[in-house]
XYZ file of C-alpha atoms in Angstrom:
729
model
C -0.071 -0.009 -0.065
C 2.787 2.335 0.750
C 4.403 2.023 -2.701
C 1.231 2.389 -4.420
C 0.396 5.539 -2.301
C 3.839 6.928 -3.013
C 3.469 6.317 -6.966
C 0.235 7.926 -6.808
C 1.798 11.059 -5.046
C 4.577 11.042 -7.702
C 1.982 10.871 -10.420
C -0.424 13.699 -9.120
C 2.393 15.951 -8.151
C 5.319 15.492 -10.505
C 4.554 14.108 -13.832
C 3.340 16.172 -16.962
C 3.132 14.870 -20.482
C 1.859 15.704 -23.816
C 1.206 13.863 -27.226
C -0.298 15.076 -30.373
C -2.210 11.997 -30.272
C -5.514 12.076 -27.907
C -5.725 8.431 -28.102
C -2.127 8.017 -26.720
C -2.945 10.554 -23.990
C -5.895 8.339 -22.866
C -3.655 5.248 -23.005
C -0.989 7.045 -20.887
C -3.665 8.091 -18.224
C -4.928 4.462 -18.101
C -1.259 3.184 -17.776
C -0.405 5.550 -14.856
C -3.522 4.499 -13.310
C -2.553 1.016 -13.510
C 0.834 1.279 -12.107
C -0.933 3.169 -8.938
C -3.990 1.035 -9.017
C -5.783 1.281 -5.862
C -8.986 -0.906 -5.932
C -10.625 1.404 -3.290
C -10.230 4.671 -5.149
C -11.024 6.094 -8.604
C -8.739 6.775 -11.387
C -5.920 9.165 -10.540
C -7.071 12.656 -11.754
C -4.649 13.537 -14.637
C -6.571 15.651 -16.660
C -4.636 18.946 -15.708
C -1.328 16.724 -16.282
C -1.645 15.174 -19.717
C -2.529 17.025 -22.763
C -3.312 16.414 -26.132
C -1.594 18.787 -28.963
C 1.389 19.459 -30.977
C 4.543 19.977 -28.711
C 6.455 21.858 -31.485
C 3.638 24.641 -32.147
C 2.985 26.786 -29.237
C 4.709 29.380 -26.876
C 7.176 28.616 -24.556
C 7.634 31.629 -22.203
C 5.244 34.546 -21.009
C 7.290 37.200 -22.800
C 6.403 35.557 -26.128
C 2.809 36.350 -25.353
C 3.262 39.882 -23.646
C 5.084 41.297 -26.958
C 3.138 38.917 -29.204
C 6.340 37.816 -31.007
C 8.225 34.466 -31.031
C 11.324 36.160 -30.131
C 10.647 38.637 -27.165
C 13.535 40.592 -27.811
C 12.537 41.410 -31.385
C 9.084 41.981 -29.934
C 10.534 44.714 -27.436
C 12.246 46.632 -30.513
C 9.212 46.028 -32.683
C 6.856 47.391 -30.067
C 9.288 50.192 -28.723
C 10.212 48.371 -25.793
C 6.601 48.078 -24.235
C 4.622 45.352 -23.247
C 1.306 45.378 -25.375
C -1.868 46.963 -23.529
C -3.640 44.025 -24.770
C -1.469 41.407 -22.659
C -0.275 43.531 -19.768
C -2.298 41.579 -17.023
C -1.451 37.947 -18.444
C 1.483 37.434 -15.408
C -1.025 38.273 -12.966
C -3.750 36.201 -14.590
C -1.311 33.001 -14.714
C -0.200 33.857 -11.202
C -3.686 33.331 -9.938
C -4.725 30.189 -12.109
C -1.135 28.657 -11.279
C -2.381 28.749 -7.497
C -5.723 27.308 -8.550
C -4.116 24.245 -10.517
C -1.906 23.818 -7.364
C -4.786 23.098 -5.404
C -5.762 20.403 -7.146
C -3.198 18.169 -5.899
C -4.381 19.273 -2.109
C -7.888 18.225 -2.740
C -7.396 14.447 -2.484
C -7.043 12.485 0.638
C -7.147 8.727 1.377
C -10.641 8.373 1.076
C -10.927 10.356 -2.407
C -14.131 9.944 -4.072
C -15.869 10.533 -7.178
C -17.082 13.784 -5.892
C -13.527 14.985 -5.319
C -12.779 14.255 -8.803
C -15.701 16.018 -10.135
C -14.781 18.953 -8.091
C -11.006 18.928 -9.566
C -12.747 18.698 -12.822
C -14.715 21.731 -12.111
C -11.564 23.892 -11.047
C -9.569 22.881 -14.094
C -12.862 23.964 -16.340
C -12.788 27.351 -14.540
C -9.211 27.777 -14.937
C -9.503 27.014 -18.715
C -12.343 29.576 -19.138
C -10.177 31.994 -17.383
C -7.104 31.643 -19.793
C -9.334 31.160 -22.915
C -8.537 34.568 -24.344
C -4.959 34.328 -23.554
C -4.753 30.975 -25.339
C -6.719 32.332 -28.321
C -3.910 35.162 -28.471
C -1.175 32.655 -28.431
C -2.808 30.556 -31.106
C -3.484 33.955 -33.290
C 0.503 34.736 -32.455
C 1.526 31.012 -33.523
C -0.701 30.740 -36.416
C 0.486 33.839 -37.933
C 3.967 33.161 -37.284
C 3.392 29.636 -39.184
C 1.902 31.440 -42.295
C 4.823 34.010 -42.465
C 7.428 31.473 -41.432
C 8.811 31.276 -45.139
C 9.397 35.051 -45.176
C 11.491 34.976 -41.933
C 14.967 34.392 -43.887
C 14.109 37.761 -45.931
C 12.763 39.763 -42.786
C 14.040 43.188 -41.602
C 12.908 45.313 -38.666
C 10.995 48.375 -39.916
C 11.045 51.350 -37.401
C 9.104 53.790 -39.506
C 5.104 53.456 -38.640
C 4.379 53.950 -42.400
C 6.316 51.371 -43.509
C 4.944 48.701 -41.084
C 2.591 47.044 -43.883
C 6.046 45.962 -45.576
C 7.187 44.135 -42.560
C 7.729 40.369 -43.154
C 8.153 36.822 -41.541
C 7.826 37.014 -37.665
C 7.646 40.670 -37.166
C 4.887 41.172 -39.769
C 3.294 37.823 -37.952
C 3.253 39.928 -34.866
C 2.022 43.032 -36.138
C -1.079 41.249 -37.698
C -1.667 39.146 -34.624
C -1.553 42.072 -32.413
C -3.788 44.215 -34.502
C -6.409 41.652 -34.381
C -6.062 40.632 -30.886
C -6.231 44.585 -30.011
C -9.371 44.765 -32.051
C -10.997 42.029 -29.734
C -9.910 44.072 -26.670
C -11.603 47.199 -28.094
C -14.673 45.297 -28.759
C -14.766 45.982 -32.467
C -17.778 44.616 -34.358
C -17.142 41.085 -35.887
C -13.470 40.931 -34.132
C -14.334 38.046 -32.041
C -15.186 35.835 -35.206
C -12.281 36.956 -37.214
C -9.744 36.089 -34.398
C -11.425 32.473 -34.598
C -11.595 32.353 -38.272
C -8.234 33.954 -38.850
C -6.501 32.077 -36.134
C -7.593 28.673 -37.690
C -6.803 29.671 -41.248
C -3.445 30.505 -40.597
C -2.742 27.493 -38.417
C -4.028 25.599 -41.140
C -1.826 27.035 -43.771
C -0.094 24.489 -46.021
C -1.437 21.535 -44.046
C -1.056 18.104 -45.499
C -4.346 16.143 -45.696
C -4.497 13.441 -43.210
C -2.035 14.972 -40.722
C -3.035 15.425 -37.265
C -4.931 18.559 -36.401
C -2.528 21.612 -35.569
C -3.376 22.201 -32.115
C -0.803 24.332 -30.316
C 0.676 23.472 -26.878
C 1.157 26.886 -25.279
C 3.277 25.655 -22.246
C 3.111 28.567 -19.853
C -0.597 28.744 -20.449
C -1.266 24.887 -20.017
C 1.129 24.299 -17.108
C 1.164 27.984 -15.348
C 2.509 26.475 -12.171
C 5.853 24.971 -14.291
C 6.166 28.224 -15.917
C 5.683 30.473 -12.690
C 8.453 33.228 -12.635
C 7.796 33.896 -9.003
C 11.475 32.966 -7.413
C 9.798 31.808 -4.225
C 8.041 29.069 -6.008
C 10.456 28.362 -8.590
C 13.872 29.219 -7.310
C 15.542 27.881 -10.710
C 13.221 29.824 -12.809
C 10.203 29.017 -15.054
C 10.329 25.726 -16.683
C 10.734 21.784 -15.764
C 12.941 20.032 -13.683
C 13.360 17.258 -16.434
C 11.970 16.400 -19.750
C 12.275 12.646 -20.869
C 10.624 11.169 -23.883
C 11.446 8.988 -27.105
C 10.446 11.825 -29.554
C 9.273 10.973 -33.112
C 11.560 11.088 -36.025
C 11.263 11.474 -39.826
C 13.980 11.994 -42.224
C 14.697 15.964 -42.982
C 13.622 15.153 -46.736
C 10.660 13.968 -45.816
C 9.218 16.983 -43.576
C 7.654 18.723 -46.337
C 5.700 16.374 -47.883
C 4.647 15.051 -44.511
C 3.778 18.313 -42.741
C 3.650 21.063 -45.198
C 6.049 23.729 -46.319
C 4.897 26.267 -44.102
C 5.240 23.857 -41.019
C 8.875 23.161 -41.913
C 9.937 26.684 -42.292
C 8.251 27.367 -38.740
C 10.406 24.621 -37.483
C 13.464 25.788 -39.127
C 13.057 29.621 -37.964
C 10.890 29.277 -34.604
C 12.493 26.411 -33.168
C 15.984 25.610 -35.070
C 17.044 29.263 -34.924
C 17.139 29.888 -38.521
C 19.837 27.098 -38.853
C 19.035 25.377 -42.392
C 19.673 21.781 -43.149
C 17.987 18.634 -44.142
C 17.555 17.830 -40.374
C 15.359 14.750 -39.008
C 12.334 15.898 -37.101
C 13.928 14.533 -33.855
C 16.247 17.470 -33.943
C 13.346 19.999 -33.400
C 12.117 17.961 -30.602
C 15.625 18.217 -28.980
C 15.556 21.622 -29.175
C 12.265 22.177 -27.802
C 12.734 19.821 -24.846
C 15.885 22.286 -23.924
C 13.544 25.141 -24.241
C 11.017 24.024 -21.801
C 13.539 23.493 -19.088
C 14.666 25.858 -16.091
C 18.166 26.852 -15.564
C 19.150 23.648 -13.739
C 17.123 21.277 -15.792
C 17.931 17.868 -17.165
C 16.800 15.729 -20.073
C 16.731 12.136 -20.928
C 15.859 11.416 -24.745
C 15.974 8.079 -26.769
C 16.292 9.123 -30.498
C 17.214 7.717 -33.886
C 20.895 7.608 -34.122
C 20.656 10.378 -36.918
C 20.451 12.822 -34.002
C 24.135 13.119 -33.788
C 24.973 12.938 -37.574
C 25.304 15.526 -40.244
C 22.563 18.085 -40.419
C 20.437 16.784 -37.740
C 23.336 17.157 -35.401
C 24.048 20.583 -36.619
C 20.399 21.743 -36.108
C 20.117 20.129 -32.739
C 22.995 18.792 -30.504
C 25.397 21.202 -31.848
C 23.040 24.334 -31.094
C 22.343 22.858 -27.345
C 25.914 22.131 -26.510
C 26.949 25.929 -27.998
C 24.385 27.332 -25.581
C 25.904 25.529 -22.325
C 24.075 22.296 -22.178
C 26.314 19.430 -21.289
C 26.066 15.888 -22.631
C 26.435 13.776 -19.430
C 25.690 10.450 -20.623
C 25.027 8.945 -23.981
C 24.847 5.627 -26.001
C 26.062 6.640 -29.666
C 24.422 3.731 -31.450
C 22.807 0.495 -30.844
C 20.141 -2.061 -32.218
C 16.551 -1.424 -30.921
C 15.781 -4.142 -28.757
C 13.282 -5.785 -31.094
C 13.615 -9.053 -33.303
C 11.278 -7.221 -35.841
C 13.036 -3.901 -35.910
C 16.204 -3.272 -37.782
C 16.385 0.620 -36.258
C 19.686 1.822 -34.499
C 18.613 4.320 -31.683
C 20.920 6.631 -29.532
C 20.217 7.870 -26.113
C 21.003 11.240 -24.589
C 21.326 12.489 -21.230
C 21.868 16.378 -20.820
C 22.268 19.125 -18.150
C 21.524 22.583 -18.456
C 23.345 23.230 -14.816
C 26.866 23.276 -14.961
C 28.381 19.770 -13.984
C 31.039 19.833 -11.283
C 34.749 18.780 -12.043
C 34.340 15.368 -10.723
C 30.863 14.964 -12.405
C 31.365 11.348 -14.268
C 30.510 11.430 -17.910
C 29.628 8.034 -19.445
C 29.692 7.188 -23.381
C 28.673 3.802 -24.136
C 29.201 2.339 -20.659
C 32.658 3.945 -20.207
C 33.522 6.663 -18.464
C 35.067 9.860 -20.822
C 36.433 13.139 -19.909
C 33.785 14.646 -22.012
C 31.165 13.794 -24.953
C 30.675 15.703 -28.040
C 27.656 16.631 -29.919
C 28.257 13.841 -32.341
C 28.465 11.594 -29.280
C 31.966 10.934 -29.222
C 34.555 10.898 -26.286
C 35.882 14.655 -25.970
C 39.186 15.027 -27.401
C 41.598 18.156 -27.376
C 40.376 19.623 -30.728
C 36.781 21.264 -30.449
C 34.548 22.697 -33.181
C 33.198 21.391 -36.415
C 35.047 20.884 -39.739
C 34.300 23.828 -42.521
C 33.954 22.767 -46.220
C 37.188 23.932 -48.037
C 37.194 25.624 -51.154
C 40.271 23.769 -52.454
C 38.068 20.448 -52.390
C 35.194 21.866 -54.642
C 34.849 20.203 -58.030
C 36.478 16.825 -57.231
C 33.749 14.587 -55.699
C 30.169 14.187 -56.969
C 27.046 12.288 -56.451
C 26.167 9.909 -59.212
C 23.034 10.498 -61.394
C 19.738 9.841 -59.899
C 17.632 8.213 -62.807
C 14.346 8.402 -60.962
C 12.671 5.701 -62.551
C 13.626 1.771 -62.456
C 12.134 1.847 -66.043
C 15.379 3.332 -67.521
C 17.200 0.121 -66.569
C 17.567 -2.982 -68.904
C 19.375 -6.101 -68.662
C 22.776 -6.413 -70.655
C 21.437 -8.930 -73.205
C 18.544 -6.521 -73.970
C 20.806 -3.715 -74.355
C 22.871 -5.675 -76.442
C 19.693 -6.843 -78.668
C 18.851 -3.259 -79.137
C 22.456 -2.329 -80.149
C 22.429 -4.898 -82.720
C 18.900 -3.855 -84.186
C 20.240 -0.360 -84.469
C 23.901 0.879 -83.899
C 22.647 4.082 -83.164
C 21.286 3.123 -79.900
C 24.704 2.678 -78.494
C 24.334 6.328 -78.152
C 21.792 6.018 -75.199
C 22.631 2.589 -73.717
C 25.443 2.312 -70.912
C 26.251 0.095 -68.379
C 24.839 1.201 -65.236
C 27.259 0.941 -61.992
C 25.600 1.218 -58.296
C 26.975 0.619 -54.836
C 25.768 -3.080 -54.610
C 27.653 -3.778 -57.910
C 30.867 -1.959 -56.696
C 30.861 -3.875 -53.464
C 29.707 -7.313 -54.591
C 30.973 -8.071 -58.058
C 34.956 -9.203 -58.139
C 35.474 -6.886 -61.183
C 33.442 -3.978 -59.630
C 31.355 -4.094 -62.958
C 27.793 -3.198 -63.855
C 25.532 -5.789 -63.637
C 22.729 -3.910 -65.601
C 22.469 -1.166 -68.375
C 20.547 1.917 -68.408
C 18.960 3.887 -71.263
C 20.449 7.488 -70.918
C 18.856 10.274 -72.954
C 21.063 12.764 -71.549
C 19.415 16.414 -72.204
C 18.008 15.581 -75.611
C 14.393 17.120 -76.436
C 11.681 14.441 -76.700
C 11.709 14.626 -80.320
C 15.261 13.454 -80.212
C 14.773 10.862 -77.960
C 11.927 9.279 -80.164
C 14.519 8.383 -83.026
C 15.968 6.007 -80.901
C 12.730 3.670 -81.088
C 13.454 0.974 -78.882
C 14.942 2.651 -75.943
C 12.254 5.240 -76.324
C 9.389 2.857 -76.348
C 10.678 1.400 -73.058
C 11.037 4.531 -71.333
C 7.611 5.724 -72.522
C 5.873 2.345 -71.111
C 7.732 1.963 -67.843
C 9.072 5.289 -66.790
C 6.289 7.856 -68.131
C 3.638 6.338 -65.681
C 5.771 6.396 -62.691
C 6.987 10.064 -63.276
C 3.487 11.313 -63.936
C 2.672 10.748 -60.477
C 5.772 12.513 -59.380
C 5.193 15.610 -57.030
C 8.271 17.478 -58.831
C 6.912 19.078 -61.919
C 10.212 18.906 -63.725
C 10.511 15.204 -63.091
C 6.833 15.063 -64.863
C 7.862 17.401 -67.820
C 10.997 16.032 -68.930
C 9.998 12.410 -67.855
C 12.458 10.717 -70.650
C 15.600 12.452 -68.864
C 17.151 11.478 -65.734
C 15.850 13.221 -62.638
C 19.223 14.178 -61.587
C 21.593 14.197 -64.902
C 24.758 15.534 -62.850
C 25.992 17.494 -65.736
C 28.910 19.006 -63.501
C 30.069 15.248 -63.086
C 30.004 14.388 -66.876
C 31.965 17.491 -67.494
C 34.773 16.934 -64.427
C 35.363 13.018 -65.726
C 35.582 14.129 -69.493
C 38.733 13.012 -70.960
C 39.416 10.370 -68.134
C 39.498 6.681 -68.907
C 39.192 5.680 -65.155
C 37.714 7.378 -61.933
C 37.599 6.757 -58.260
C 34.362 5.592 -56.630
C 33.107 4.714 -53.376
C 29.579 3.149 -52.392
C 27.902 6.078 -50.651
C 26.452 3.535 -48.020
C 28.751 0.872 -46.926
C 30.783 -0.420 -43.699
C 33.959 -0.747 -45.856
C 34.210 2.828 -47.137
C 36.399 1.370 -49.904
C 37.398 2.925 -52.967
C 38.039 1.743 -56.216
C 39.221 2.651 -59.809
C 36.692 1.897 -62.575
C 36.231 2.639 -66.153
C 34.442 5.825 -67.264
C 31.839 5.261 -70.320
C 29.299 4.076 -67.626
C 26.528 5.893 -65.832
C 27.291 5.979 -62.100
C 24.230 5.707 -60.056
C 23.171 8.248 -57.209
C 24.259 5.754 -54.562
C 27.993 6.347 -55.828
C 30.234 8.990 -55.045
C 32.453 9.765 -57.892
C 35.968 11.434 -57.655
C 36.939 13.098 -60.869
C 40.566 11.764 -60.995
C 42.346 8.640 -62.105
C 45.533 9.529 -59.840
C 46.355 6.226 -57.751
C 47.866 8.637 -55.281
C 44.130 9.782 -54.375
C 43.058 6.165 -54.368
C 45.925 5.706 -51.492
C 44.492 8.738 -49.571
C 40.882 7.586 -49.981
C 41.907 3.815 -48.951
C 43.806 5.190 -45.833
C 43.042 5.278 -41.939
C 43.069 8.912 -41.832
C 40.301 9.141 -44.728
C 38.427 6.333 -42.901
C 38.244 7.624 -39.385
C 37.296 11.150 -40.583
C 34.288 9.450 -42.451
C 33.267 7.376 -39.194
C 33.474 10.822 -37.494
C 31.413 13.066 -39.848
C 29.541 10.702 -42.071
C 25.577 10.215 -41.522
C 25.002 6.496 -40.520
C 22.500 4.006 -41.833
C 22.307 1.369 -38.927
C 26.137 0.088 -38.826
C 27.115 1.418 -42.442
C 28.845 4.839 -43.157
C 26.755 7.355 -45.684
C 29.138 9.283 -47.521
C 28.173 12.511 -48.259
C 30.557 14.432 -50.443
C 30.026 17.865 -48.793
C 30.435 16.158 -45.093
C 33.157 13.815 -45.754
C 35.482 14.850 -48.661
C 34.887 18.781 -48.911
C 36.127 19.012 -45.474
C 39.015 16.824 -45.517
C 42.202 18.868 -45.724
C 44.315 17.140 -48.499
C 48.069 16.433 -48.386
C 50.282 16.702 -51.025
C 49.811 13.585 -53.169
C 53.226 12.318 -53.323
C 55.033 9.671 -55.430
C 55.241 7.232 -52.617
C 51.178 7.206 -52.472
C 51.105 7.161 -56.212
C 53.170 3.711 -56.354
C 51.425 2.201 -53.163
C 47.856 3.122 -54.723
C 48.832 1.545 -58.173
C 50.140 -1.517 -56.154
C 46.906 -1.530 -54.166
C 44.692 -1.377 -57.423
C 46.533 -4.184 -59.288
C 47.155 -6.555 -56.152
C 43.730 -6.106 -55.039
C 41.987 -6.670 -58.442
C 44.051 -9.966 -58.968
C 43.065 -11.153 -55.751
C 39.208 -10.401 -56.253
C 39.092 -12.094 -59.254
C 41.271 -15.333 -58.291
C 38.630 -15.566 -55.277
C 35.560 -14.606 -57.035
C 35.002 -12.087 -54.157
C 33.453 -8.744 -54.158
C 34.965 -5.449 -51.944
C 32.995 -6.661 -49.233
C 33.505 -10.022 -49.050
C 37.429 -9.261 -49.510
C 37.343 -6.626 -46.569
C 35.454 -9.188 -44.348
C 38.368 -11.524 -44.803
C 40.843 -8.872 -44.095
C 38.953 -7.750 -41.095
C 38.935 -11.343 -39.937
C 41.590 -12.223 -37.496
C 41.463 -15.744 -37.999
C 42.221 -15.259 -41.608
C 46.218 -15.733 -41.997
C 46.096 -16.455 -45.983
C 49.358 -15.248 -47.504
C 47.144 -12.627 -50.157
C 44.976 -11.469 -47.570
C 48.365 -10.758 -45.266
C 49.606 -8.920 -48.170
C 46.707 -6.645 -48.719
C 47.006 -5.825 -44.752
C 50.764 -4.841 -45.580
C 49.686 -2.647 -48.545
C 47.162 -0.806 -46.126
C 49.809 -0.427 -43.296
C 52.205 1.116 -46.008
C 49.652 3.471 -47.437
C 48.893 4.680 -43.901
C 52.514 5.101 -43.265
C 52.794 7.066 -46.336
C 49.927 9.372 -45.802
C 51.006 10.148 -42.417
C 54.422 11.099 -44.047
C 52.464 13.279 -46.699
C 50.790 15.016 -43.988
C 54.198 15.664 -42.217
C 53.202 13.472 -39.096
C 56.301 11.324 -39.213
C 56.098 11.184 -35.378
C 52.641 9.276 -35.494
C 53.853 6.435 -37.645
C 55.556 4.564 -34.710
C 52.099 5.065 -32.729
C 49.718 3.737 -35.299
C 49.285 0.184 -33.926
C 47.946 -1.470 -36.745
C 45.885 -4.479 -35.780
C 42.400 -6.071 -35.571
C 40.511 -3.607 -33.298
C 36.811 -3.239 -32.253
C 34.557 -0.664 -34.410
C 31.080 -0.415 -33.158
C 29.828 -4.092 -32.775
C 32.456 -5.214 -35.184
C 36.180 -5.877 -35.676
C 38.342 -3.783 -38.080
C 41.874 -4.099 -39.258
C 42.754 -0.536 -38.539
C 44.824 1.778 -36.558
C 44.705 1.420 -32.485
C 42.357 3.548 -30.636
C 44.930 6.413 -29.864
C 45.903 6.840 -33.464
C 42.046 6.794 -34.339
C 41.333 10.006 -32.073
C 44.808 11.742 -32.979
C 44.349 11.395 -36.742
C 40.975 12.975 -36.607
C 42.257 15.781 -34.145
C 45.093 16.561 -36.264
C 42.828 16.665 -39.483
C 40.353 18.898 -37.770
C 43.293 21.045 -36.758
C 44.374 21.237 -40.082
C 40.771 21.669 -41.421
C 40.380 24.802 -39.396
C 43.870 26.294 -40.079
C 43.249 25.858 -43.995
C 39.896 27.221 -43.592
C 41.368 30.329 -41.786
C 43.822 30.638 -44.660
C 40.847 30.561 -47.295
C 38.901 33.129 -45.440
C 41.827 35.480 -45.413
C 41.908 35.083 -49.553
C 38.247 35.865 -49.668
C 37.343 32.468 -51.037
C 34.283 32.161 -48.612
C 31.148 33.940 -48.529
C 30.021 33.770 -44.953
C 32.998 33.041 -43.076
C 32.118 30.833 -39.731
C 29.366 28.656 -40.878
C 30.308 24.911 -41.715
C 27.666 24.987 -44.311
C 29.020 28.105 -46.079
C 29.513 27.634 -49.805
C 32.993 28.171 -50.767
C 33.097 31.561 -52.825
C 33.991 30.542 -56.532
C 33.301 31.906 -59.993
C 29.730 31.544 -61.246
C 30.685 28.245 -63.349
C 32.308 26.516 -60.521
C 29.311 27.750 -58.261
C 27.128 25.912 -60.854
C 29.223 22.659 -60.673
C 29.320 22.888 -56.760
C 25.276 23.161 -56.709
C 24.926 20.350 -58.987
C 27.352 18.335 -56.991
C 25.498 18.899 -53.616
C 23.959 15.819 -51.836
C 21.381 18.045 -50.384
C 18.635 19.509 -52.231
C 18.474 23.325 -53.122
C 16.827 25.538 -50.398
C 17.910 23.726 -47.445
C 21.065 25.963 -46.931
């Protein structure tokens, strides 16, 4: 009985929750009642504790409502440093209702009855009535901000009253919402109805059919006792003591389709502080969780492991750690404990309070001196790498054909060419990542029809290829949401002309599968179409092959690539354009040539692809002579690359052998060298970047995602090279 009573007290006094799905809220209430079940008492009263609504929509501070602006500092400037008359009484209102809500927990006793429950429900209803107008004003503010979110990046503060009608973005939203709220306060005819209608119209801006209703959660209004700014009641300031949860995740490039463009722009500008990127939805929940904490608050979040990777990390964990939050415990990546799920998750525990000198930080069960935003152990070098102008125009993502109907089997392609030799103009081997990693000769298993940039009438002259694309591609493209894909259905979705120009005149190029655990490059012939699942390096220099096969490059990729389960996802802008390159030496060139020749012969003799070959290399039980020789070549390459960087002192500390990497074993350098290589590369990246800034090679110095400043033709090549879609910068 004591345990049951203790649980009930904790539930009634300490727990709060929100979910966008009303059914999930009801299930949560039932679950909490079951763990505190007393057969002699009714359900624990939780109507004031668990609410349904969108946790990402809504205000998080009273000041936002006072100045009718999502950014109170801008609101002060916009409204000439004075709280609006229409919201001046909001603090006293919330102080009163906070006291009334606190009284709800005091009404229960050991003999709590249904009558007491009804009394609590009545008090809660009165509180909601008293705060109704404040909630409507908050809805109005958030709705207007949602409707104007796409304008935020081009907004500017206007001081001249005559120019106020031209204000855009969140400032414009503040003025519009304030004007309408003011009309309601002044009891202008029809203003009440207009407030309700306009507020709902704004909230529904660009809403995707079938998505949850946009019901904002205005945290200070829903839980005023938590956000009370009276130091006597909340000595650590307004906000929660802790936030725990398993936030939903949705890939960054799916946000617009699932939630609407206006909603995504709201996430970027209202929650993401304007940091653009293809971030997963979980990043915005992470930011919102920290917005709701008081000055000493803590979080414990379970998320998809993309939280610590790429754009999602930059938008989420990078920002909170830059603002003084400490990651005190983490699990970087682990399989979800379910046989039916292939998801990799991460777990993060953070603290807004400054930790003591002896506070323990634990990463993957091991005590470390610090945990970075990428959920790696802290090292002596801090910060993130910058893209380097000197690396632009070398690495490219392959063509995204957008239509499996373009592909043909080799025998069908040969039959088409035999029937009409002109068809050889538009039929090519089609190399993808699976072919590269699985076939002994790294050759394409299929061919593809490529009409390049031809007009449709030109494509029609290739009768059989055109007929196949018409029958198998056009019906699929007609359903595509992108207009250019529908309009130019006979062409590849993403043709990568910059890649074509860069490799013209080369007989071979270096390629890496975009997603793999080996991260191993190979030299392959040109004259074929490279899939978007390949990263292509516009060079045939064996010295570059050596560099990309080396441990310095591999551990840089492990640090900064995105992850798909245990595989690395090689994005050129993150992995290569940030990599400070050494001088490509003759020693590296000879070893790269040796690697290419020896490995090719080994793979053909064993009929093994790159993945199978390196599984043997990474297997400590395999002592075959040819595998041992391949290991020796990689050791020599690592040493040569270190010499090229001028790191002769590190060669004796490389400690080559079979070392654990995540949940696998890899033949590579030892743990000390792994960290030291990345540290030295990051130091060199920062130094090179400073030199390039001094030379005027960057448009906006200081941001990792800054585009290097180039000529217009080079800029075009850079944009075509991007993995990330336009508009996400």
